[in-house]
PDB file of C-alpha atoms in Angstrom:
ATOM      1  CA  MET A   1    -216.497  94.151  73.514  1.00 63.00           C
ATOM      2  CA  LYS A   2    -215.610  93.257  69.914  1.00 73.00           C
ATOM      3  CA  LEU A   3    -217.567  90.019  70.241  1.00 71.00           C
ATOM      4  CA  ASN A   4    -220.768  91.924  71.170  1.00 78.00           C
ATOM      5  CA  ALA A   5    -220.273  94.322  68.260  1.00 77.00           C
ATOM      6  CA  ARG A   6    -219.891  91.423  65.825  1.00 79.00           C
ATOM      7  CA  ARG A   7    -223.043  89.745  67.149  1.00 81.00           C
ATOM      8  CA  ALA A   8    -225.027  92.961  66.837  1.00 74.00           C
ATOM      9  CA  LEU A   9    -223.756  93.508  63.291  1.00 74.00           C
ATOM     10  CA  LEU A  10    -224.582  89.917  62.319  1.00 76.00           C
ATOM     11  CA  ILE A  11    -228.105  90.106  63.782  1.00 83.00           C
ATOM     12  CA  GLY A  12    -228.766  93.488  62.137  1.00 74.00           C
ATOM     13  CA  GLY A  13    -227.537  92.252  58.754  1.00 71.00           C
ATOM     14  CA  SER A  14    -229.698  89.130  58.855  1.00 73.00           C
ATOM     15  CA  ALA A  15    -232.725  91.246  59.830  1.00 72.00           C
ATOM     16  CA  CYS A  16    -232.182  93.500  56.797  1.00 67.00           C
ATOM     17  CA  ILE A  17    -231.933  90.480  54.478  1.00 78.00           C
ATOM     18  CA  ALA A  18    -235.120  88.983  55.936  1.00 65.00           C
ATOM     19  CA  ALA A  19    -237.010  92.283  55.496  1.00 66.00           C
ATOM     20  CA  ALA A  20    -235.874  92.568  51.870  1.00 67.00           C
ATOM     21  CA  ALA A  21    -236.976  88.981  51.156  1.00 63.00           C
ATOM     22  CA  PHE A  22    -240.371  89.613  52.743  1.00 62.00           C
ATOM     23  CA  THR A  23    -241.077  92.691  50.614  1.00 63.00           C
ATOM     24  CA  THR A  24    -240.039  90.838  47.456  1.00 60.00           C
ATOM     25  CA  VAL A  25    -242.511  88.032  48.200  1.00 53.00           C
ATOM     26  CA  ALA A  26    -245.294  90.539  48.988  1.00 53.00           C
ATOM     27  CA  GLN A  27    -244.774  92.360  45.689  1.00 59.00           C
ATOM     28  CA  ALA A  28    -244.778  89.117  43.690  1.00 56.00           C
ATOM     29  CA  GLN A  29    -248.413  88.346  44.569  1.00 55.00           C
ATOM     30  CA  PRO A  30    -250.944  89.321  41.865  1.00 56.00           C
ATOM     31  CA  LYS A  31    -252.969  92.438  42.684  1.00 55.00           C
ATOM     32  CA  SER A  32    -255.732  91.867  40.138  1.00 52.00           C
ATOM     33  CA  GLN A  33    -257.556  89.349  42.332  1.00 56.00           C
ATOM     34  CA  VAL A  34    -260.856  90.428  43.837  1.00 54.00           C
ATOM     35  CA  GLN A  35    -260.622  90.387  47.611  1.00 60.00           C
ATOM     36  CA  GLN A  36    -263.448  88.637  49.412  1.00 65.00           C
ATOM     37  CA  THR A  37    -265.325  90.777  51.909  1.00 63.00           C
ATOM     38  CA  PRO A  38    -267.057  89.166  54.894  1.00 67.00           C
ATOM     39  CA  LYS A  39    -270.719  88.233  54.583  1.00 67.00           C
ATOM     40  CA  GLY A  40    -273.070  91.014  55.600  1.00 64.00           C
ATOM     41  CA  TRP A  41    -270.918  93.838  54.223  1.00 68.00           C
ATOM     42  CA  SER A  42    -272.619  96.058  51.658  1.00 66.00           C
ATOM     43  CA  TYR A  43    -269.700  96.282  49.217  1.00 72.00           C
ATOM     44  CA  ASP A  44    -266.960  94.290  47.473  1.00 73.00           C
ATOM     45  CA  ILE A  45    -263.371  95.415  47.020  1.00 75.00           C
ATOM     46  CA  GLN A  46    -262.177  95.521  43.395  1.00 76.00           C
ATOM     47  CA  ASP A  47    -258.820  97.039  42.418  1.00 81.00           C
ATOM     48  CA  GLY A  48    -258.495  98.397  45.947  1.00 80.00           C
ATOM     49  CA  LYS A  49    -261.754 100.379  45.754  1.00 81.00           C
ATOM     50  CA  ARG A  50    -265.179  99.809  47.288  1.00 77.00           C
ATOM     51  CA  VAL A  51    -267.861  98.705  44.839  1.00 74.00           C
ATOM     52  CA  PRO A  52    -271.479  98.391  46.059  1.00 67.00           C
ATOM     53  CA  LYS A  53    -272.895  94.848  45.941  1.00 69.00           C
ATOM     54  CA  GLY A  54    -276.340  95.871  44.726  1.00 70.00           C
ATOM     55  CA  ASN A  55    -277.535  96.757  41.255  1.00 77.00           C
ATOM     56  CA  ARG A  56    -277.301 100.555  41.344  1.00 82.00           C
ATOM     57  CA  VAL A  57    -278.603 102.550  38.402  1.00 88.00           C
ATOM     58  CA  THR A  58    -277.514 106.189  38.406  1.00 89.00           C
ATOM     59  CA  ASN A  59    -279.347 108.749  36.263  1.00 92.00           C
ATOM     60  CA  PRO A  60    -277.774 111.843  34.652  1.00 93.00           C
ATOM     61  CA  ASP A  61    -279.589 114.154  37.103  1.00 94.00           C
ATOM     62  CA  GLY A  62    -277.835 112.490  40.070  1.00 91.00           C
ATOM     63  CA  SER A  63    -280.709 110.322  41.246  1.00 94.00           C
ATOM     64  CA  TRP A  64    -280.194 106.592  41.713  1.00 93.00           C
ATOM     65  CA  ARG A  65    -281.991 103.342  42.534  1.00 93.00           C
ATOM     66  CA  GLU A  66    -280.414 100.231  44.033  1.00 89.00           C
ATOM     67  CA  GLU A  67    -281.806  96.762  44.721  1.00 88.00           C
ATOM     68  CA  LEU A  68    -280.161  94.487  47.286  1.00 84.00           C
ATOM     69  CA  LYS A  69    -281.235  90.846  47.648  1.00 83.00           C
ATOM     70  CA  GLN A  70    -280.777  89.172  51.024  1.00 80.00           C
ATOM     71  CA  GLY A  71    -282.242  85.680  51.129  1.00 81.00           C
ATOM     72  CA  ASN A  72    -285.913  85.926  50.170  1.00 87.00           C
ATOM     73  CA  CYS A  73    -286.031  89.703  50.865  1.00 89.00           C
ATOM     74  CA  VAL A  74    -285.402  92.599  48.494  1.00 89.00           C
ATOM     75  CA  THR A  75    -284.370  96.037  49.745  1.00 90.00           C
ATOM     76  CA  VAL A  76    -284.885  98.942  47.348  1.00 92.00           C
ATOM     77  CA  LYS A  77    -282.932 102.128  48.042  1.00 92.00           C
ATOM     78  CA  GLU A  78    -283.768 105.250  46.061  1.00 94.00           C
ATOM     79  CA  ARG A  79    -282.454 108.806  46.095  1.00 94.00           C
ATOM     80  CA  SER A  80    -283.979 111.600  44.052  1.00 94.00           C
ATOM     81  CA  ALA A  81    -282.106 114.434  42.359  1.00 93.00           C
ATOM     82  CA  THR A  82    -283.227 116.776  45.167  1.00 93.00           C
ATOM     83  CA  GLY A  83    -281.630 114.521  47.812  1.00 92.00           C
ATOM     84  CA  GLU A  84    -284.711 112.739  49.145  1.00 95.00           C
ATOM     85  CA  TYR A  85    -283.823 109.210  50.286  1.00 95.00           C
ATOM     86  CA  LYS A  86    -286.332 106.369  50.429  1.00 96.00           C
ATOM     87  CA  GLU A  87    -285.741 102.758  51.432  1.00 95.00           C
ATOM     88  CA  SER A  88    -288.281  99.944  51.256  1.00 95.00           C
ATOM     89  CA  ARG A  89    -288.001  96.245  52.024  1.00 94.00           C
ATOM     90  CA  GLN A  90    -290.213  93.398  50.843  1.00 92.00           C
ATOM     91  CA  CYS A  91    -289.911  89.769  51.966  1.00 91.00           C
ATOM     92  CA  ASN A  92    -291.712  86.949  50.211  1.00 86.00           C
ATOM     93  CA  PRO A  93    -292.348  83.782  52.240  1.00 82.00           C
ATOM     94  CA  ILE A  94    -290.925  80.548  50.872  1.00 74.00           C
ATOM     95  CA  ASN A  95    -293.572  78.093  49.680  1.00 68.00           C
ATOM     96  CA  PRO A  96    -292.881  74.618  51.189  1.00 61.00           C
ATOM     97  CA  THR A  97    -294.629  72.778  48.326  1.00 58.00           C
TER      98      THR A  97
END
């Protein structure tokens, strides 16, 4: 019976040491790096927050305009101060010359 108690105590103690070492290593990694998001996602992650990939210009009245480039296509997203949303997309063919 004492042998089983010693084994359990030894295994529990080594598990606690391993958990403490793991958290120390995780905290030692720099947090200022920009995480890479998968291709096709509409935002990047900077400082743990979502940041849109496009060039968004926000006006004081609350309206905004954003341009997203995907290959040879440009998507323009606009929202007016009254809440009207408009999205247009224009693709230019590539000249093989």
